Protein backbone atom coordinates (compact mmCIF):
# COMPACT_ATOMS: atom_id res chain seq x y z
CA UNK A 1 1.97 9.43 84.88
CA UNK A 2 -0.03 6.96 83.28
CA UNK A 3 0.31 8.41 79.76
CA UNK A 4 4.04 7.71 80.44
CA UNK A 5 3.61 4.41 81.43
CA UNK A 6 2.00 3.71 78.30
CA UNK A 7 4.35 5.79 76.07
CA UNK A 8 7.10 3.55 77.54
CA UNK A 9 5.04 0.59 76.82
CA UNK A 10 4.11 1.33 73.35
CA UNK A 11 7.98 2.80 72.69
CA UNK A 12 9.79 -0.56 74.20
CA UNK A 13 6.99 -3.05 72.34
CA UNK A 14 7.55 -1.07 68.73
CA UNK A 15 11.63 -0.98 69.16
CA UNK A 16 12.96 -4.03 71.13
CA UNK A 17 16.82 -3.44 72.19
CA UNK A 18 18.17 -5.85 69.80
CA UNK A 19 18.59 -4.99 65.76
CA UNK A 20 16.47 -8.64 64.72
CA UNK A 21 13.94 -8.00 67.51
CA UNK A 22 12.96 -5.07 65.69
CA UNK A 23 13.22 -6.61 62.28
CA UNK A 24 10.92 -9.20 64.21
CA UNK A 25 8.40 -6.56 65.25
CA UNK A 26 8.56 -5.30 61.52
CA UNK A 27 8.07 -8.89 59.88
CA UNK A 28 5.68 -10.08 62.82
CA UNK A 29 3.51 -6.98 62.59
CA UNK A 30 3.17 -5.99 58.71
CA UNK A 31 4.15 -9.21 56.50
CA UNK A 32 2.41 -11.91 59.18
CA UNK A 33 -0.77 -10.13 60.16
CA UNK A 34 -1.28 -8.43 56.49
CA UNK A 35 -1.06 -12.09 55.05
CA UNK A 36 -3.47 -13.10 57.66
CA UNK A 37 -5.97 -11.03 57.55
CA UNK A 38 -6.26 -9.91 54.04
CA UNK A 39 -5.01 -13.02 52.25
CA UNK A 40 -6.64 -15.47 55.26
CA UNK A 41 -9.87 -13.83 54.36
CA UNK A 42 -9.65 -14.32 50.70
CA UNK A 43 -8.87 -18.13 51.01
CA UNK A 44 -10.81 -18.95 53.91
CA UNK A 45 -13.42 -16.82 54.00
CA UNK A 46 -16.24 -18.29 52.81
CA UNK A 47 -14.97 -21.92 52.99
CA UNK A 48 -18.40 -23.39 55.16
CA UNK A 49 -20.27 -21.61 52.65
CA UNK A 50 -18.77 -23.66 49.15
CA UNK A 51 -18.09 -27.09 51.22
CA UNK A 52 -20.62 -29.77 49.81
CA UNK A 53 -21.59 -33.04 50.46
CA UNK A 54 -22.97 -35.88 48.84
CA UNK A 55 -26.25 -35.67 49.53
CA UNK A 56 -25.96 -31.82 49.34
CA UNK A 57 -28.13 -31.07 52.40
CA UNK A 58 -27.56 -27.88 54.88
CA UNK A 59 -27.82 -29.93 58.00
CA UNK A 60 -25.12 -32.61 56.43
CA UNK A 61 -22.81 -29.53 55.06
CA UNK A 62 -22.52 -27.80 58.23
CA UNK A 63 -21.93 -31.14 60.50
CA UNK A 64 -19.28 -32.66 58.29
CA UNK A 65 -17.41 -29.00 58.02
CA UNK A 66 -17.90 -28.49 62.03
CA UNK A 67 -15.80 -32.16 61.91
CA UNK A 68 -13.55 -31.05 58.99
CA UNK A 69 -12.56 -27.93 60.94
CA UNK A 70 -12.86 -28.18 64.74
CA UNK A 71 -11.73 -24.48 64.71
CA UNK A 72 -11.34 -22.22 61.58
CA UNK A 73 -7.66 -21.52 60.51
CA UNK A 74 -8.50 -17.78 60.68
CA UNK A 75 -9.42 -17.76 64.56
CA UNK A 76 -6.38 -20.61 64.86
CA UNK A 77 -3.87 -18.23 63.84
CA UNK A 78 -5.42 -15.08 65.27
CA UNK A 79 -5.14 -16.64 68.69
CA UNK A 80 -1.76 -18.02 67.89
CA UNK A 81 -0.66 -14.41 67.18
CA UNK A 82 -2.19 -12.66 70.11
CA UNK A 83 -1.01 -15.86 72.42
CA UNK A 84 2.42 -15.03 71.02
CA UNK A 85 2.62 -11.59 71.43
CA UNK A 86 1.85 -11.78 75.23
CA UNK A 87 5.35 -12.90 77.07
CA UNK A 88 7.16 -9.51 75.13
CA UNK A 89 3.84 -7.61 75.82
CA UNK A 90 4.32 -8.60 79.81
CA UNK A 91 7.68 -7.47 79.76
CA UNK A 92 7.60 -4.15 78.31
CA UNK A 93 4.37 -3.46 80.24
CA UNK A 94 7.08 -4.46 83.43
CA UNK A 95 9.77 -2.04 81.81
CA UNK A 96 7.52 0.83 81.19
CA UNK A 97 6.32 0.66 85.27
CA UNK A 98 9.67 0.46 85.75
CA UNK A 99 10.62 3.20 83.81
CA UNK A 100 13.50 0.90 82.50
CA UNK A 101 15.41 2.22 78.90
CA UNK A 102 15.85 0.11 76.32
CA UNK A 103 19.75 0.50 76.46
CA UNK A 104 19.69 -0.57 80.19
CA UNK A 105 18.00 -4.20 79.09
CA UNK A 106 21.04 -5.37 77.90
CA UNK A 107 23.41 -3.69 80.23
CA UNK A 108 21.90 -4.88 83.59
CA UNK A 109 22.16 -8.63 84.03
CA UNK A 110 18.46 -9.00 85.52
CA UNK A 111 16.78 -6.93 83.09
CA UNK A 112 18.79 -9.44 80.57
CA UNK A 113 17.71 -12.54 82.12
CA UNK A 114 13.88 -11.32 81.85
CA UNK A 115 14.13 -10.18 78.33
CA UNK A 116 15.69 -13.43 77.52
CA UNK A 117 13.34 -15.48 79.33
CA UNK A 118 10.15 -13.77 77.13
CA UNK A 119 11.73 -14.68 74.09
CA UNK A 120 12.23 -17.90 74.92
CA UNK A 121 8.08 -18.12 75.59
CA UNK A 122 7.77 -16.71 72.40
CA UNK A 123 9.58 -19.54 70.83
CA UNK A 124 7.46 -22.31 72.99
CA UNK A 125 4.54 -20.70 71.75
CA UNK A 126 5.38 -20.67 68.34
CA UNK A 127 6.48 -24.58 68.45
CA UNK A 128 3.60 -25.42 70.27
CA UNK A 129 1.18 -23.42 67.69
CA UNK A 130 3.22 -25.27 64.96
CA UNK A 131 2.60 -28.93 66.64
CA UNK A 132 -1.35 -27.94 67.09
CA UNK A 133 -1.43 -26.59 63.53
CA UNK A 134 -0.08 -29.98 61.92
CA UNK A 135 -2.45 -32.25 63.90
CA UNK A 136 -5.54 -29.81 63.45
CA UNK A 137 -5.15 -29.24 59.23
CA UNK A 138 -1.83 -31.27 58.32
CA UNK A 139 0.40 -29.90 56.12
CA UNK A 140 -1.30 -30.77 52.85
CA UNK A 141 -5.46 -30.21 52.09
CA UNK A 142 -7.24 -32.60 50.12
CA UNK A 143 -9.96 -32.10 47.59
CA UNK A 144 -12.17 -34.78 49.15
CA UNK A 145 -12.82 -35.18 52.79
CA UNK A 146 -14.72 -38.44 54.25
CA UNK A 147 -16.86 -37.81 56.75
CA UNK A 148 -18.41 -39.79 59.11
CA UNK A 149 -22.21 -38.90 59.38
CA UNK A 150 -23.74 -41.90 61.15
CA UNK A 151 -24.29 -39.80 64.42
CA UNK A 152 -26.01 -37.47 62.13
CA UNK A 153 -28.42 -39.82 60.71
CA UNK A 154 -27.45 -43.75 60.01
CA UNK A 155 -28.19 -43.55 56.65
CA UNK A 156 -25.44 -41.08 55.95
CA UNK A 157 -22.32 -43.41 57.37
CA UNK A 158 -19.77 -42.12 55.46
CA UNK A 159 -20.01 -39.31 53.10
CA UNK A 160 -17.58 -37.79 50.49
CA UNK A 161 -17.38 -33.96 50.96
CA UNK A 162 -15.72 -31.75 48.75
CA UNK A 163 -12.88 -28.97 49.72
CA UNK A 164 -13.33 -26.17 47.59
CA UNK A 165 -10.11 -24.22 46.62
CA UNK A 166 -8.14 -27.23 48.10
CA UNK A 167 -4.64 -26.10 45.98
CA UNK A 168 -5.45 -22.53 47.88
CA UNK A 169 -5.39 -23.40 50.71
CA UNK A 170 -2.73 -25.84 50.75
CA UNK A 171 -0.47 -22.71 49.77
CA UNK A 172 -1.58 -20.60 52.51
CA UNK A 173 -0.92 -23.16 54.75
CA UNK A 174 2.32 -23.76 53.62
CA UNK A 175 3.53 -20.02 54.31
CA UNK A 176 2.06 -20.06 57.83
CA UNK A 177 4.45 -22.87 58.54
CA UNK A 178 6.90 -21.13 56.79
CA UNK A 179 5.99 -17.75 58.89
CA UNK A 180 6.21 -19.73 62.51
CA UNK A 181 9.65 -20.87 61.39
CA UNK A 182 10.83 -17.61 60.51
CA UNK A 183 9.49 -16.58 63.72
CA UNK A 184 11.51 -19.24 65.65
CA UNK A 185 14.40 -18.42 63.64
CA UNK A 186 14.53 -14.94 64.45
CA UNK A 187 13.69 -15.14 68.23
CA UNK A 188 17.27 -17.64 68.26
CA UNK A 189 19.19 -15.18 66.41
CA UNK A 190 18.11 -12.89 68.70
CA UNK A 191 19.47 -14.48 71.53
CA UNK A 192 22.38 -15.01 69.90
CA UNK A 193 22.51 -11.25 69.57
CA UNK A 194 21.65 -10.57 73.08
CA UNK A 195 24.63 -12.92 74.27
CA UNK A 196 27.22 -11.39 71.82
CA UNK A 197 26.28 -7.81 73.13
CA UNK A 198 26.00 -8.85 76.71
CA UNK A 199 29.46 -10.43 76.67
CA UNK A 200 30.89 -7.45 74.39
CA UNK A 201 29.12 -5.28 76.81
CA UNK A 202 31.35 -7.07 79.75
CA UNK A 203 34.64 -7.29 77.77
CA UNK A 204 34.65 -3.25 77.46
CA UNK A 205 34.00 -3.34 81.14
């Protein structure tokens, strides 16, 4: 029976009851994760090693890099992807445990409401991630970062640090903002599809 639950969960998660939901899964699972996993590592993988300040001392470089990046972008975006997956995963786990067919989700009001709530939670989490990303990383990566190194050593005060490959990082950052916007638009479109199909189902009744 447990294997059946896993099978139902897997099929429900990969094949949502809406066309837009299936496209969202394809977009989310392939394009976004590939972009982050492959290109993200290429752009940000060795950033800490090439981040240098004046004077070029290891402890100063590390101190200023931690100030420049309170959290590394790869970790932030990985957490974003996992967090956004949670509402849908919880719903499909519930559906698998209750042996709910995908067709029944849009036919029974209580299941439709639960599914819409999971989509709304995805939108809220994406918007929150967009806001956090803008506060943590901004929209542009500048070639120079001015670091307040006085807590490390009084003689340093403010020091200039060079950010490696800043233009590539700006492009990648813009792409991640765009992916978030596309995901939110797909979620909103999925809700409209659910409502249209639901009203169409009621009209056929």
